[in-house]
Amino acid sequence: MADVKRLVEVLQRLVDAGHSVIVIEHNLELIAEADWVIDLGPEGGDQGGRIVAEGTPEHLARNKHSHTGRFLRTVLAPKS
């Protein structure tokens, strides 16, 4: 988790400096920090490669067709 936190900080500094950053990632903590997500699928291999959903992490979490969104819901849910 410390590595992810550090990576997010570095990426945020790049964005704050006016750069665009594109990351291909599966780590949900990192995806949850994104401004915009493009979710490809719906599966892998021959069954993938199509845009299933795109938008903020919160938008994906509400999309019933997004596998990524389903898992993001647990990361974005308020901690009790």
mmCIF file of C-alpha atoms in Angstrom:
data_model
loop_
_atom_site.group_PDB
_atom_site.id
_atom_site.type_symbol
_atom_site.label_atom_id
_atom_site.label_comp_id
_atom_site.label_asym_id
_atom_site.label_seq_id
_atom_site.Cartn_x
_atom_site.Cartn_y
_atom_site.Cartn_z
ATOM 1 C CA MET A 1 0.000 0.000 0.000
ATOM 2 C CA ALA A 2 2.895 2.383 0.674
ATOM 3 C CA ASP A 3 4.056 1.915 -2.931
ATOM 4 C CA VAL A 4 0.580 2.724 -4.270
ATOM 5 C CA LYS A 5 0.368 5.819 -2.065
ATOM 6 C CA ARG A 6 3.750 7.018 -3.293
ATOM 7 C CA LEU A 7 2.818 6.353 -6.926
ATOM 8 C CA VAL A 8 -0.432 8.316 -6.521
ATOM 9 C CA GLU A 9 1.530 11.235 -5.045
ATOM 10 C CA VAL A 10 3.985 11.246 -7.964
ATOM 11 C CA LEU A 11 1.214 11.001 -10.547
ATOM 12 C CA GLN A 12 -0.707 13.813 -8.829
ATOM 13 C CA ARG A 13 2.376 16.052 -8.958
ATOM 14 C CA LEU A 14 2.585 15.448 -12.711
ATOM 15 C CA VAL A 15 -1.093 16.339 -13.138
ATOM 16 C CA ASP A 16 -0.720 19.408 -10.916
ATOM 17 C CA ALA A 17 2.146 20.527 -13.183
ATOM 18 C CA GLY A 18 -0.239 20.420 -16.156
ATOM 19 C CA HIS A 19 0.663 17.046 -17.621
ATOM 20 C CA SER A 20 -1.755 14.367 -18.777
ATOM 21 C CA VAL A 21 -1.113 10.922 -17.332
ATOM 22 C CA ILE A 22 -2.422 7.668 -18.779
ATOM 23 C CA VAL A 23 -2.017 4.539 -16.659
ATOM 24 C CA ILE A 24 -2.980 0.956 -17.450
ATOM 25 C CA GLU A 25 -3.673 -0.566 -14.061
ATOM 26 C CA HIS A 26 -5.587 -3.243 -12.160
ATOM 27 C CA ASN A 27 -4.952 -1.981 -8.620
ATOM 28 C CA LEU A 28 -8.322 -0.770 -7.323
ATOM 29 C CA GLU A 29 -6.784 1.733 -4.900
ATOM 30 C CA LEU A 30 -5.018 3.435 -7.803
ATOM 31 C CA ILE A 31 -8.085 3.287 -10.056
ATOM 32 C CA ALA A 32 -10.153 4.902 -7.283
ATOM 33 C CA GLU A 33 -7.785 7.920 -7.364
ATOM 34 C CA ALA A 34 -8.205 8.485 -11.117
ATOM 35 C CA ASP A 35 -10.009 11.470 -12.593
ATOM 36 C CA TRP A 36 -11.332 9.359 -15.485
ATOM 37 C CA VAL A 37 -11.400 5.609 -16.118
ATOM 38 C CA ILE A 38 -11.908 3.700 -19.377
ATOM 39 C CA ASP A 39 -13.021 0.158 -18.541
ATOM 40 C CA LEU A 40 -12.284 -2.364 -21.297
ATOM 41 C CA GLY A 41 -13.864 -5.793 -21.519
ATOM 42 C CA PRO A 42 -16.283 -7.262 -20.917
ATOM 43 C CA GLU A 43 -13.869 -10.173 -20.412
ATOM 44 C CA GLY A 44 -10.252 -10.862 -21.379
ATOM 45 C CA GLY A 45 -8.739 -12.221 -24.569
ATOM 46 C CA ASP A 46 -11.104 -12.634 -27.514
ATOM 47 C CA GLN A 47 -13.996 -11.509 -25.305
ATOM 48 C CA GLY A 48 -12.376 -8.165 -24.460
ATOM 49 C CA GLY A 49 -11.153 -4.986 -26.028
ATOM 50 C CA ARG A 50 -14.439 -3.094 -26.082
ATOM 51 C CA ILE A 51 -15.263 -0.064 -23.944
ATOM 52 C CA VAL A 52 -17.665 -1.292 -21.274
ATOM 53 C CA ALA A 53 -17.843 1.945 -19.304
ATOM 54 C CA GLU A 54 -16.037 5.228 -18.874
ATOM 55 C CA GLY A 55 -16.210 8.056 -16.424
ATOM 56 C CA THR A 56 -15.188 8.833 -12.886
ATOM 57 C CA PRO A 57 -14.509 5.926 -10.539
ATOM 58 C CA GLU A 58 -17.837 6.707 -8.835
ATOM 59 C CA HIS A 59 -19.629 6.521 -12.194
ATOM 60 C CA LEU A 60 -18.084 3.126 -12.935
ATOM 61 C CA ALA A 61 -19.069 1.876 -9.485
ATOM 62 C CA ARG A 62 -22.719 2.531 -10.412
ATOM 63 C CA ASN A 63 -22.461 0.792 -13.813
ATOM 64 C CA LYS A 64 -23.935 -2.709 -13.578
ATOM 65 C CA HIS A 65 -22.085 -3.832 -16.745
ATOM 66 C CA SER A 66 -18.622 -2.956 -15.409
ATOM 67 C CA HIS A 67 -16.692 -5.717 -13.645
ATOM 68 C CA THR A 68 -14.242 -3.041 -12.487
ATOM 69 C CA GLY A 69 -17.133 -0.966 -11.134
ATOM 70 C CA ARG A 70 -18.424 -3.891 -9.098
ATOM 71 C CA PHE A 71 -15.088 -4.175 -7.287
ATOM 72 C CA LEU A 72 -14.624 -0.390 -7.059
ATOM 73 C CA ARG A 73 -17.836 -0.181 -5.012
ATOM 74 C CA THR A 74 -16.065 -1.913 -2.131
ATOM 75 C CA VAL A 75 -13.082 0.456 -2.328
ATOM 76 C CA LEU A 76 -15.214 3.598 -2.603
ATOM 77 C CA ALA A 77 -17.739 2.593 0.087
ATOM 78 C CA PRO A 78 -17.468 4.783 3.173
ATOM 79 C CA LYS A 79 -15.509 3.099 5.931
ATOM 80 C CA SER A 80 -17.639 2.627 9.085
#
